[in-house]
XYZ file of C-alpha atoms in Angstrom:
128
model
C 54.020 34.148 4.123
C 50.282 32.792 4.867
C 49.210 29.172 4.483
C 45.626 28.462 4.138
C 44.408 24.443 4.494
C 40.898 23.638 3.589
C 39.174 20.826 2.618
C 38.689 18.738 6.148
C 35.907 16.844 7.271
C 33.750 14.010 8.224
C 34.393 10.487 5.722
C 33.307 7.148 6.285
C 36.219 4.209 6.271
C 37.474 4.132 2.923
C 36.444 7.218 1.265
C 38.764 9.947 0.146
C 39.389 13.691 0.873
C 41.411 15.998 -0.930
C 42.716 18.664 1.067
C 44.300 22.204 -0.275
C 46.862 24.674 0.638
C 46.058 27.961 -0.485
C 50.114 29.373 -0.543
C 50.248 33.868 -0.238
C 52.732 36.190 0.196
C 55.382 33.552 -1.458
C 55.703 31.152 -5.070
C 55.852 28.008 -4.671
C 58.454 27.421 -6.750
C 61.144 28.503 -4.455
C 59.334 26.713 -1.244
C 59.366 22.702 0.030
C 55.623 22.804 0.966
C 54.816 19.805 3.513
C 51.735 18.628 5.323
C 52.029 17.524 8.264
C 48.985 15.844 10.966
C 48.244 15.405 14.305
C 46.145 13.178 16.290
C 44.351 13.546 19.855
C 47.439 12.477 22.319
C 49.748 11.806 19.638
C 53.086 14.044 18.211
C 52.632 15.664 15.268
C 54.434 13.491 12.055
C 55.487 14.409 8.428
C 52.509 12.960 6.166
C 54.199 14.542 2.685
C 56.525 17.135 1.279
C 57.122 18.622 -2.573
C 59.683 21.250 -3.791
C 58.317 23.681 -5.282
C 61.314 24.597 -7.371
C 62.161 20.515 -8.764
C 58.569 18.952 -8.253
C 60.469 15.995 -5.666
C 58.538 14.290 -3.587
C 59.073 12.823 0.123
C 56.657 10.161 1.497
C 57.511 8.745 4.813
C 57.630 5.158 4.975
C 54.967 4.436 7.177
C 52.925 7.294 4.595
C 53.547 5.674 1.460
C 50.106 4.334 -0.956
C 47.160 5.921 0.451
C 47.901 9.598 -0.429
C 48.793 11.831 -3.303
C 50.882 15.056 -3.000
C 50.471 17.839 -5.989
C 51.066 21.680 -6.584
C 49.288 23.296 -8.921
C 51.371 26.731 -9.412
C 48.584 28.606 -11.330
C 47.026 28.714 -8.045
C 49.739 28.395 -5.801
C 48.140 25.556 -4.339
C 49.387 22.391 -2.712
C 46.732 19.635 -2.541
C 46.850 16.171 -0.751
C 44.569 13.760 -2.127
C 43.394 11.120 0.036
C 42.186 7.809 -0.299
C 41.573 4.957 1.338
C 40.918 7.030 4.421
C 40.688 5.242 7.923
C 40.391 6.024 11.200
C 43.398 6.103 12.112
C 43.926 9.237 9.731
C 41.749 10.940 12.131
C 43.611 14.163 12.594
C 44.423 17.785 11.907
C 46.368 18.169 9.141
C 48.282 21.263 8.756
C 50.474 22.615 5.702
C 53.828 24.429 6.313
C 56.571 25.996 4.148
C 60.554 26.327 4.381
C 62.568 27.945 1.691
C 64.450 25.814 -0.734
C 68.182 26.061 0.443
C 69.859 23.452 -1.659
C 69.346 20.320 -3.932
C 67.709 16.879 -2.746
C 66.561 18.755 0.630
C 63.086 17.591 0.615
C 63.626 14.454 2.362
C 65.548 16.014 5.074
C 63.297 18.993 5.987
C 60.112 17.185 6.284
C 59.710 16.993 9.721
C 57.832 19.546 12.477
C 61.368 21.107 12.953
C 62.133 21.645 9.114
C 59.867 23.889 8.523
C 59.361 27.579 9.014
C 55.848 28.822 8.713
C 52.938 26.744 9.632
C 49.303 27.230 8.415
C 46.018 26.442 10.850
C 44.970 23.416 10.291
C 42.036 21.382 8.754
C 39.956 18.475 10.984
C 39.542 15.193 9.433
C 37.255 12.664 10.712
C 37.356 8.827 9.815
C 34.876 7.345 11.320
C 34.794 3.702 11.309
C-alpha cells in the first residue's frame, strides 16, 4: 500500500488548491481514504474522509464548507479541492488509508488513530 499527495503550495488568502492522492498497491473501493493536516505546533486533525466502497463522506464540524472530497477510481485517486483557502489552512496535509471493515465506518475512523497507512505529505502555504 503506497499513498502519494501532490498538489501543495504557495496561495494567496482566498484562492483554492486542489490536492491529489495518487492510491498503489490497493483499489479504492475497498479503502476509507482520509486526509488529514498538520500545522507548525499544532496536533495533527481529520480534515476529510470517503469510502471507497459506498462513496460516504465525513467532514468534521469545524471542516465543513471550504473543501471538497472526491475519488476518481479510474485513477485511483483521491482529490481535496480547496477553496476559500486562509492562513490558517497553513499546513501539511497528508492522505492515509484503512480498510473498509463494516458499514457507516467512515465517521468513526477518521481520526490520526483510524487509519493504517499514511502517505508523505504535501506543504500548503496561505499567506495572508
Amino acid at each position: 500500500v503506497q499513498l502519494q499527495a501532490s498538489g501543495g503550495g504557495l496561495v494567496q488568502t482566498g484562492g483554492s488548491l486542489r490536492l491529489s492522492c495518487a492510491a498503489s498497491g490497493f483499489t479504492l473501493q475497498n479503502y476509507i481514504i482520509g486526509w488529514f493536516r498538520q500545522a507548525p505546533g499544532k496536533e495533527r486533525e481529520g480534515v476529510s474522509c470517503i469510502d471507497g466502497s459506498d462513496r460516504s463522506i465525513y467532514y468534521p464540524n469545524y471542516m465543513k464548507g471550504r473543501f471538497t472530497i472526491s475519488t476518481e477510481n479510474a485513477k485511483n485517486t483521491v482529490y481535496l479541492q480547496m477553496d476559500s483557502l486562509q492562513p490558517e489552512d497553513t499546513a501539511v496535509y497528508y492522505c492515509a488509508a484503512v480498510p473498509v471493515r463494516g458499514f457507516g465506518t467512515v465517521k468513526v475512523v477518521c481520526n490520526e488513530y483510524g487509519m493504517d497507512f499514511w502517505g508523505k505529505g504535501t506543504q500548503v502555504t496561505v499567506s495572508s
